[in-house]
mmCIF file of C-alpha atoms in Angstrom:
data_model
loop_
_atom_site.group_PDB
_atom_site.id
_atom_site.type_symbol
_atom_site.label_atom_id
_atom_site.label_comp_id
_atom_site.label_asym_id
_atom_site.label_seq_id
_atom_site.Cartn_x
_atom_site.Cartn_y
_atom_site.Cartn_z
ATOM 1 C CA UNK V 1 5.611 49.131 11.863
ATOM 2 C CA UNK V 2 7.273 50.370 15.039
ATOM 3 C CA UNK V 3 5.751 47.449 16.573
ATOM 4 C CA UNK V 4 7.512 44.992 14.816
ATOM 5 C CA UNK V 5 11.190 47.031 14.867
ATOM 6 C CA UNK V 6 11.773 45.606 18.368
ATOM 7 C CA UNK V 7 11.844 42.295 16.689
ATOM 8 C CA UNK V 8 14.996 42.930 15.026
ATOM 9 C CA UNK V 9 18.107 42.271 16.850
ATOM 10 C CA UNK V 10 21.562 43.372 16.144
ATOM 11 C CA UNK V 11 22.885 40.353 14.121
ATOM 12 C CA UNK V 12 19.243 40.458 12.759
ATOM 13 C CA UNK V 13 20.136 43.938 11.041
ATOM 14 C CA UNK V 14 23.610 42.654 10.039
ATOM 15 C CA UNK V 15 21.775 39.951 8.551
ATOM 16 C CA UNK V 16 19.545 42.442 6.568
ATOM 17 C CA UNK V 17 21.879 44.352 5.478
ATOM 18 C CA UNK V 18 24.081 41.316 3.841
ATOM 19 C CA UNK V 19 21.049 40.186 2.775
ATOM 20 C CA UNK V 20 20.467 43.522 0.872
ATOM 21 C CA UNK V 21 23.979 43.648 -0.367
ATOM 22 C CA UNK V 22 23.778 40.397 -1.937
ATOM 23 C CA UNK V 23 20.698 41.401 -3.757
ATOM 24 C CA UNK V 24 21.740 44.886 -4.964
ATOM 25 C CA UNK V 25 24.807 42.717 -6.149
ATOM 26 C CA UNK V 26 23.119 40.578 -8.681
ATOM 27 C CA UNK V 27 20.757 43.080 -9.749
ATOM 28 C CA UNK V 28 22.870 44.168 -13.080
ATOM 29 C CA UNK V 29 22.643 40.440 -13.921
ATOM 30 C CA UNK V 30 18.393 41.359 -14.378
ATOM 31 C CA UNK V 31 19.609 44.169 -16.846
ATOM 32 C CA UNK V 32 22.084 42.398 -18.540
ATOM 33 C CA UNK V 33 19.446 40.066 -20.383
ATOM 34 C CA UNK V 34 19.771 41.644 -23.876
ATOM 35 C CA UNK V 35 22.504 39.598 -25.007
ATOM 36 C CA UNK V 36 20.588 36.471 -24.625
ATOM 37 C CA UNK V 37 21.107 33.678 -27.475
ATOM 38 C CA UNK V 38 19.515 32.755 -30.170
ATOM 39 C CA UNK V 39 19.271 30.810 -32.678
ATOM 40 C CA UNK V 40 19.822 32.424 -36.437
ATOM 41 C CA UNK V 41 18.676 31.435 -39.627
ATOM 42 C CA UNK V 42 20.185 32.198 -42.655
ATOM 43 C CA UNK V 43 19.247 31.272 -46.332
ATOM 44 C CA UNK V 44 21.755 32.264 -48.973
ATOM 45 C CA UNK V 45 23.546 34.106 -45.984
ATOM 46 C CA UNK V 46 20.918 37.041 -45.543
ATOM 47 C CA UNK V 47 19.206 35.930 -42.132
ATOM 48 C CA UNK V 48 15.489 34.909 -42.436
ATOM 49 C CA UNK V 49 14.584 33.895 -38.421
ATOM 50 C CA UNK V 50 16.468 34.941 -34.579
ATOM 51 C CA UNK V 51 14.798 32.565 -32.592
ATOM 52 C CA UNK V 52 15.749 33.493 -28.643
ATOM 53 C CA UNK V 53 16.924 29.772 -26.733
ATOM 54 C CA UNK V 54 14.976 30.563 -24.161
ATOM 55 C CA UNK V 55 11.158 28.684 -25.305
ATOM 56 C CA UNK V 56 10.548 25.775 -27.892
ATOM 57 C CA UNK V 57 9.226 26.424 -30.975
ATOM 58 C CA UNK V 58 9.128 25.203 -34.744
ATOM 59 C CA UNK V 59 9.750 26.835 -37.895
ATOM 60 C CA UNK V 60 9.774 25.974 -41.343
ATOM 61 C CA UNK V 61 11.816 27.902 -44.140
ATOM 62 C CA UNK V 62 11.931 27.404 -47.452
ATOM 63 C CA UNK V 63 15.205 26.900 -48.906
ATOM 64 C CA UNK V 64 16.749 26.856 -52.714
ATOM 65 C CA UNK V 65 15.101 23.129 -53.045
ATOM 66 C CA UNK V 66 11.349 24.645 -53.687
ATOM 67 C CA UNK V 67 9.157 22.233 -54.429
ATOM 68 C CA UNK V 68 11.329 18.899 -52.634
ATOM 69 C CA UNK V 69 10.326 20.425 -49.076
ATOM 70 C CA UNK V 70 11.058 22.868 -47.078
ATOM 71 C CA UNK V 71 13.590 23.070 -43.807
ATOM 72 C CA UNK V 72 12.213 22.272 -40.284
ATOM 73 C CA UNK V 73 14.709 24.516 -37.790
ATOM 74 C CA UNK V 74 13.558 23.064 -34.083
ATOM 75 C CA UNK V 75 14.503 25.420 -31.111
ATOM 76 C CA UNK V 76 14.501 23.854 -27.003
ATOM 77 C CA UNK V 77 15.687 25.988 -24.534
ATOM 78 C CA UNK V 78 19.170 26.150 -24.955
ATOM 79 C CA UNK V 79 19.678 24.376 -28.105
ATOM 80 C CA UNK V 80 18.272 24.369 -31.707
ATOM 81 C CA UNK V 81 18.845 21.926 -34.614
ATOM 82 C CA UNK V 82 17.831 21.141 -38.054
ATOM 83 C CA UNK V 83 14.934 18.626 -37.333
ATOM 84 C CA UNK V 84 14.542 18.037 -41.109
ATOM 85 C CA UNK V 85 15.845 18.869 -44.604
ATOM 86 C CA UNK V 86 14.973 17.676 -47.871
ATOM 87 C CA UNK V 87 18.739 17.631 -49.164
ATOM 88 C CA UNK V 88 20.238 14.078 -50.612
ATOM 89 C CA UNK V 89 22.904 13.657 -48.104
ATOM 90 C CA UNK V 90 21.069 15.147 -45.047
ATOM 91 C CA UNK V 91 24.701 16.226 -43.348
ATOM 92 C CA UNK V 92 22.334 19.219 -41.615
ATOM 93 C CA UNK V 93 20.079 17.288 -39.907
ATOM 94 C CA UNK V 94 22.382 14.077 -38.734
ATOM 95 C CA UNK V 95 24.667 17.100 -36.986
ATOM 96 C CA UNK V 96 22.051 16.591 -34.285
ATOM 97 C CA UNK V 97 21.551 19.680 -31.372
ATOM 98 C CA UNK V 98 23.874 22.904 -31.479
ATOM 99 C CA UNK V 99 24.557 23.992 -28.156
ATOM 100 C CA UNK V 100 27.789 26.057 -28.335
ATOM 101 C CA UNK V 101 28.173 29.495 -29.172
ATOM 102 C CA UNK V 102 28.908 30.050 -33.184
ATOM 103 C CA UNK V 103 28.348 26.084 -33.972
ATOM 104 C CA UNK V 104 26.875 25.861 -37.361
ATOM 105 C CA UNK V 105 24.783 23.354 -39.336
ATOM 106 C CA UNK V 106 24.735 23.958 -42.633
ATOM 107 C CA UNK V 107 21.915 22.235 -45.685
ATOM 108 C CA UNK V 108 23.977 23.165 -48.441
ATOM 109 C CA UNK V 109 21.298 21.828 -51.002
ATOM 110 C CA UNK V 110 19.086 23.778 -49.596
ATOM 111 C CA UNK V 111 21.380 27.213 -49.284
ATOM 112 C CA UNK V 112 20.221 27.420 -45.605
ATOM 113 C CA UNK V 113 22.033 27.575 -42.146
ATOM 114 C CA UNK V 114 21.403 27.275 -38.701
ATOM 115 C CA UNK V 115 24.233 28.949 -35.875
ATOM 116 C CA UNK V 116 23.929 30.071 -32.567
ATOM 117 C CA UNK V 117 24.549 33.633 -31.804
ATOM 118 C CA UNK V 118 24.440 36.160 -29.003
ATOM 119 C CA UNK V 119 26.759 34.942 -25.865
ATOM 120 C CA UNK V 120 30.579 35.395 -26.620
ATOM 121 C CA UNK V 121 31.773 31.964 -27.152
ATOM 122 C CA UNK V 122 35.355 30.170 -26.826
ATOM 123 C CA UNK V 123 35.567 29.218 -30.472
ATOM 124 C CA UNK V 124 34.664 31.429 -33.733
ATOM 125 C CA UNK V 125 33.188 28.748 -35.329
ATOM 126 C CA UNK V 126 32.297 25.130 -34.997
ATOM 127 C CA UNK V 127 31.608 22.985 -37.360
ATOM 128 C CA UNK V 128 31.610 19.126 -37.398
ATOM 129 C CA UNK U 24 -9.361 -15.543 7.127
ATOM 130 C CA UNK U 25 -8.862 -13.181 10.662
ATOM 131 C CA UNK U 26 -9.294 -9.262 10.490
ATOM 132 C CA UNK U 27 -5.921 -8.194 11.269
ATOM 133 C CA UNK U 28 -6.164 -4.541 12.891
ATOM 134 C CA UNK U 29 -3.218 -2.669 12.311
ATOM 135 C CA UNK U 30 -2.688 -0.390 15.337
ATOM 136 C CA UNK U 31 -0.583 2.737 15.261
ATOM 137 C CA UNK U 32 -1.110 4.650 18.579
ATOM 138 C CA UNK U 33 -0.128 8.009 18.407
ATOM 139 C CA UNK U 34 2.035 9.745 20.716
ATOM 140 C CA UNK U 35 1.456 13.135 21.835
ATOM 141 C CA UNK U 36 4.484 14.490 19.369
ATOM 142 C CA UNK U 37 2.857 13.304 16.968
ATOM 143 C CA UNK U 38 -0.521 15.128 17.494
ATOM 144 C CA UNK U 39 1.602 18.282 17.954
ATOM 145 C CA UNK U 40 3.923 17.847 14.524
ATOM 146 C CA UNK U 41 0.392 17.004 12.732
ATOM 147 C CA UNK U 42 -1.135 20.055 14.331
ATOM 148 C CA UNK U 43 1.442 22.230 13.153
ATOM 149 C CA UNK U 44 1.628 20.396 10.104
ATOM 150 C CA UNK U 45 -2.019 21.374 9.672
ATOM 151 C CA UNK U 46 -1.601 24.905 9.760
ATOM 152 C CA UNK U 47 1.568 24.994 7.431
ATOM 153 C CA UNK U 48 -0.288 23.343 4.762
ATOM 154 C CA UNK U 49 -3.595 25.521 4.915
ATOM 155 C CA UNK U 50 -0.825 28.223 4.520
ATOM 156 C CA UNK U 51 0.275 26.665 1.703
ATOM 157 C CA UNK U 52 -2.926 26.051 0.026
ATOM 158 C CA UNK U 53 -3.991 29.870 1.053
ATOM 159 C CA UNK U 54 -0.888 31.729 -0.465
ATOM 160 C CA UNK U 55 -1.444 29.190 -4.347
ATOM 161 C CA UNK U 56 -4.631 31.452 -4.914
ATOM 162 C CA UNK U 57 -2.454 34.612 -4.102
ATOM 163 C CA UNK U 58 -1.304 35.972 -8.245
ATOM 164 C CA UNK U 59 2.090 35.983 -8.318
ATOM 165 C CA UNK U 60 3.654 38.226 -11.299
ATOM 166 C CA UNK U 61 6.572 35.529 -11.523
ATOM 167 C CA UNK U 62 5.876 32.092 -11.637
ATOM 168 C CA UNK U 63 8.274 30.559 -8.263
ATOM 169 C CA UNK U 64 7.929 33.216 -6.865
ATOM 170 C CA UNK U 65 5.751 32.868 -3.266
ATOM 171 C CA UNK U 66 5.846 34.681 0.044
ATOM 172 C CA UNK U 67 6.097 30.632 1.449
ATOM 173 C CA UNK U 68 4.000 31.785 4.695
ATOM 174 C CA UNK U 69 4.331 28.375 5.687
ATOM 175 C CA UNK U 70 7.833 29.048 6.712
ATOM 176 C CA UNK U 71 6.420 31.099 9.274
ATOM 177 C CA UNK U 72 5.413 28.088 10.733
ATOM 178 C CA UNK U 73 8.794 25.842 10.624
ATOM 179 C CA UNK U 74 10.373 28.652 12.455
ATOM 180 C CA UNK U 75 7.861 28.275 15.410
ATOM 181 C CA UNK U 76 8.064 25.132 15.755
ATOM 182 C CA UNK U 77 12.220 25.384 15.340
ATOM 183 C CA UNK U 78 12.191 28.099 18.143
ATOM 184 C CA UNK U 79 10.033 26.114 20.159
ATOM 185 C CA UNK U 80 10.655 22.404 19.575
ATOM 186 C CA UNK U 81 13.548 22.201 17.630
ATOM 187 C CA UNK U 82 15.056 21.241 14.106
ATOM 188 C CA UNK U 83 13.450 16.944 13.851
ATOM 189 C CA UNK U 84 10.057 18.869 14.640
ATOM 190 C CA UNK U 85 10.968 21.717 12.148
ATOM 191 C CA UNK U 86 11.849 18.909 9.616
ATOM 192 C CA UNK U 87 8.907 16.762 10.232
ATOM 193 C CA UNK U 88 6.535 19.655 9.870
ATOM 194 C CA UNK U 89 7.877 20.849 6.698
ATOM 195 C CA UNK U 90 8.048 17.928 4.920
ATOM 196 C CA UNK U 91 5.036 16.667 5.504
ATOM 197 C CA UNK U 92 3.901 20.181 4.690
ATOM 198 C CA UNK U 93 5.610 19.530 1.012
ATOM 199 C CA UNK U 94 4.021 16.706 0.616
ATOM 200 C CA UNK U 95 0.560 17.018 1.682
ATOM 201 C CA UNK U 96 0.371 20.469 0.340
ATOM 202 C CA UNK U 97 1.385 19.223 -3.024
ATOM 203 C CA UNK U 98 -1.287 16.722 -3.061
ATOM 204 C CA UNK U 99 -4.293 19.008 -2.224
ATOM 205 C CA UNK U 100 -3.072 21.483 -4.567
ATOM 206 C CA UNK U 101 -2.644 18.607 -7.186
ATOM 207 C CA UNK U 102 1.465 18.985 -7.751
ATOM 208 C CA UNK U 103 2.586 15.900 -6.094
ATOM 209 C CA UNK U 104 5.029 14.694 -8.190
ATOM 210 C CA UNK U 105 5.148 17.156 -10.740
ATOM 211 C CA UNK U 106 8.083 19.783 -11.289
ATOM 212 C CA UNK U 107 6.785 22.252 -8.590
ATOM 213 C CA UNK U 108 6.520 19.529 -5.905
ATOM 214 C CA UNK U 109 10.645 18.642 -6.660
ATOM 215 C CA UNK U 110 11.397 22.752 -6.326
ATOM 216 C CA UNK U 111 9.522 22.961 -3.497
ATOM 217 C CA UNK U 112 11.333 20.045 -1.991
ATOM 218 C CA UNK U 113 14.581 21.300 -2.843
ATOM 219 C CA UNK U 114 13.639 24.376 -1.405
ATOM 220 C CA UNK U 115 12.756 23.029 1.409
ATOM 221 C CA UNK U 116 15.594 20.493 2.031
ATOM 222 C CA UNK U 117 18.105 23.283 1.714
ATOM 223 C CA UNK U 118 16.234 26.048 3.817
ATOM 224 C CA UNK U 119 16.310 22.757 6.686
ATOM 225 C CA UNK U 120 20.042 23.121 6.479
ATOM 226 C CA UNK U 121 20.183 26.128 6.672
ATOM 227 C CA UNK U 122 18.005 26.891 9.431
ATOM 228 C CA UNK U 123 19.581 23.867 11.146
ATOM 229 C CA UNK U 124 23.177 25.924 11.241
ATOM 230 C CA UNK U 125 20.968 28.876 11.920
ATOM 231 C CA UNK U 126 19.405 27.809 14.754
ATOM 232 C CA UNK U 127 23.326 27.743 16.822
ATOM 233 C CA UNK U 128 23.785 31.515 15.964
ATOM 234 C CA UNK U 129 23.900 33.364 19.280
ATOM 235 C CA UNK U 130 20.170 34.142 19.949
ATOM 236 C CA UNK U 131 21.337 37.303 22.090
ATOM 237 C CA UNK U 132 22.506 38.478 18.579
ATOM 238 C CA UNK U 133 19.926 36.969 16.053
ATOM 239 C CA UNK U 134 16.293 36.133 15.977
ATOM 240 C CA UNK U 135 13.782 34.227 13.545
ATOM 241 C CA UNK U 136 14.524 37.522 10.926
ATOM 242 C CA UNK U 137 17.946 36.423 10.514
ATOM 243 C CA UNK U 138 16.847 32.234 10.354
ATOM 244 C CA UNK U 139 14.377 32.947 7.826
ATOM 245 C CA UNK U 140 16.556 35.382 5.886
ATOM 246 C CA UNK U 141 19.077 32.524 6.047
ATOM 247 C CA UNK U 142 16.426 29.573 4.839
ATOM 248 C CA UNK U 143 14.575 32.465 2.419
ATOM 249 C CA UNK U 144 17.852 32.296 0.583
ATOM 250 C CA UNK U 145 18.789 28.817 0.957
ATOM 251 C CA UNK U 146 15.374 27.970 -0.300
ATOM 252 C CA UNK U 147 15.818 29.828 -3.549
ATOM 253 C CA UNK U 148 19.422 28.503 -4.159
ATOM 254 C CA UNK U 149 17.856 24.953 -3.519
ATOM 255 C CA UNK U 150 15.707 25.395 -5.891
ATOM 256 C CA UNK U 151 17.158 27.013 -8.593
ATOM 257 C CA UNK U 152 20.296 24.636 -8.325
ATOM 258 C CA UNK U 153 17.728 21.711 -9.256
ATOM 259 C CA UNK U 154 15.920 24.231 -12.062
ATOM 260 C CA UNK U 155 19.207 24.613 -13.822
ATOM 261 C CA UNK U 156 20.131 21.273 -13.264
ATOM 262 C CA UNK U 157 16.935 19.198 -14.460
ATOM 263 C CA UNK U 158 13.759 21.133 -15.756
ATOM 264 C CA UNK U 159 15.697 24.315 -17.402
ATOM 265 C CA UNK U 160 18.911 23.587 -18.274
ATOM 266 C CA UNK U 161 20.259 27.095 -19.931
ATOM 267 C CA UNK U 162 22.087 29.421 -18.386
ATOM 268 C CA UNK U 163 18.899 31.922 -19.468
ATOM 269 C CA UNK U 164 17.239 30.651 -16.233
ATOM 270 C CA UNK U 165 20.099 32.168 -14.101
ATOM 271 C CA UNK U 166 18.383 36.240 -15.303
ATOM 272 C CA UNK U 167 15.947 35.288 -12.642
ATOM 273 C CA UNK U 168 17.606 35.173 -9.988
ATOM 274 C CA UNK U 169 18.373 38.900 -8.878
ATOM 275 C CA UNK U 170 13.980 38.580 -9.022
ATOM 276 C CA UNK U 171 14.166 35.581 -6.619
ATOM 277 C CA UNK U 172 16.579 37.256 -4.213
ATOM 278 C CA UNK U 173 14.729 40.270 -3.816
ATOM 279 C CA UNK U 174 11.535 38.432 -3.416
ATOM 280 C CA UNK U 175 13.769 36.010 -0.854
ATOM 281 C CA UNK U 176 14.527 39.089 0.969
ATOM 282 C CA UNK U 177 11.238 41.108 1.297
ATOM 283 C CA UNK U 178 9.271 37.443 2.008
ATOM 284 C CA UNK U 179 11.933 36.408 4.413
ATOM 285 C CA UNK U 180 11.804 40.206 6.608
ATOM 286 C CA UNK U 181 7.910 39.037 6.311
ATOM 287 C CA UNK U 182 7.921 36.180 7.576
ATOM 288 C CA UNK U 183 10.992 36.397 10.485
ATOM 289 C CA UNK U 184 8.847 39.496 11.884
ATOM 290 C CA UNK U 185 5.548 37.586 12.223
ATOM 291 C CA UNK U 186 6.914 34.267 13.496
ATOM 292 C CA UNK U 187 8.562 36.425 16.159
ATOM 293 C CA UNK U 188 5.163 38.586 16.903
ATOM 294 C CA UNK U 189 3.727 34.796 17.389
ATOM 295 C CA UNK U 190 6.326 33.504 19.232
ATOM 296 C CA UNK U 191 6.118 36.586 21.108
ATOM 297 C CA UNK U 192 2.332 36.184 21.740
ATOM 298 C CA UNK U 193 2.323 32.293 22.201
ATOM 299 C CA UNK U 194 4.974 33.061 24.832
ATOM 300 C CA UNK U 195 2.678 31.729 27.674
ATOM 301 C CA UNK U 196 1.115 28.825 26.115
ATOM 302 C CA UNK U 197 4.829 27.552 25.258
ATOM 303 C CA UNK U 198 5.857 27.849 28.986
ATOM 304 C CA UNK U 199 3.551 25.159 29.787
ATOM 305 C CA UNK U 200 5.089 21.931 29.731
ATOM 306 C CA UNK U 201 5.246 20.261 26.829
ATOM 307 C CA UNK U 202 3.352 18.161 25.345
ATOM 308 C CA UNK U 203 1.243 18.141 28.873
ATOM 309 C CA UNK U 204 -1.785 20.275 27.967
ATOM 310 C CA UNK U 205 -0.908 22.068 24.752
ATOM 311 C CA UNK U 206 -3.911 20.115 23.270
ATOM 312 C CA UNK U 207 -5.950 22.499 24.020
ATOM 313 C CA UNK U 208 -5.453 25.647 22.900
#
């Protein structure tokens, strides 16, 4: 280990130690992960799924229709939408993606919802 | 119909970016089979060979090597093409610039440690500024990074104290002049 000290110049150290600092610096961003967002589920407002945005999956939930179908909620990373819904109108699904913080899709026939929670967004609620 | 022989005759830069070449990707392939408990994260002990051939032939020999490094690497290891090969490339083009301003720091002041600190960290911003922008785009992907730096800084200590130990023991093969007789080593 000695061996290798005379390696290290001055500016070598200097460049170490910024280095270092710069790393220590963004460390709290590593413990800072347990706000992450999700995607939530609701069905007659009492949450049925949290589905973290960070991997894909696929979930189906039955809603208030029963026996017409049940709801497909898709997650991506970073986005999550109603991929299908077996109300009339299909307002839910044709809302597309929700990326923002507190956007909402709502399948009223089928009493469920789909919002995205966790990171502090710039609007309370978005709906289209 | 006439054979017509296509004739590249190589000159003796070339046999000595190719050589070096060689060695970087062997690297390469050497350090895929090393477990990694984060995927992205490598020690990159091929850098250890762009910042030889930066101290001793400069940054168009330091580029050539690398690249062709990237390239051929990704191909025996299957990833040309594929999301890895584009990080590493990133990676790669932006620890280039980097070393290529870090090359003109006083070298009474700073050695390889502080170039390959400098491209250890330009290599992870490289590549996790095309991450964000194209394979993962969510914010999630920026928790990593405090991970990547500290790997960027133990790996790039690494690798700027042995490409000084074998610049330091290469010392007399370097002196000869170039091109001239380094053939065989």
């Amino acid at each position: 280990m000695k061996n290798f000290l005379r390696f290290m110049k001055p500016g070598d150290w200097a460049m170490l130690l910024l280095a270092a600092a710069g790393t220590a610096a963004l460390a709290p961003i590593a413990f800072s992960g347990g706000a992450a967002e999700k995607a939530v589920v609701r069905r007659d407002g009492v949450v049925v799924a949290e589905l973290p945005l960070t991997q894909a999956r696929r979930i189906e939930v039955a809603g208030a229709m029963g026996a017409k179908g049940t709801t497909v909620i898709e997650v991506q990373p970073g986005r999550a939408r109603v991929a299908s819904d077996p109300g009339p109108r299909q307002y839910c699904v044709r809302q597309g993606w929700l990326t923002q913080p507190n956007a909402i899709a709502i399948c009223a026939p089928s009493h469920i919802s789909l919002s995205i929670a966790g990171r502090t967004g710039s609007h309370d609620s978005l709906a289209y | 119909m006439t054979a017509s022989p296509i004739e590249l005759t190589p000159t003796a830069d070339d046999h000595r970016i190719a050589r070096y070449a060689a060695a970087a990707i062997a690297l390469s392939v050497v350090e895929a089979a090393i477990p990694m408990p984060l995927p992205g994260v490598k020690p990159g002990l091929a850098n250890i060979i762009t910042l030889i051939v930066l101290a001793r032939y400069g940054w168009r020999d330091a580029v050539w090597v690398t690249l062709l490094r990237v390239v051929a690497g990704s191909l025996l290891l299957g990833q040309f093409l594929a999301p890895g090969f584009f990080l590493s490339l990133a990676g790669a083009l932006a620890s280039l610039v980097a070393l290529g301003f870090a090359m003109h720091l006083p070298a009474r002041w700073f050695g390889p440690v502080s170039q390959s600190l400098a491209a250890a960290f330009a290599h992870i911003a490289g590549q996790l500024v095309v991450a964000r922008l194209w394979l993962v785009p969510h914010d999630g992907l920026l928790y990593l990074l405090p991970f990547f730096a500290l790997a960027a800084l133990v790996f790039g200590l690494a690798n700027g104290l042995a490409a000084a130990k074998l610049l330091e023991e290469t010392a007399s093969i370097a002196s000869r002049p170039a091109g001239a007789t380094n053939d065989r080593t």
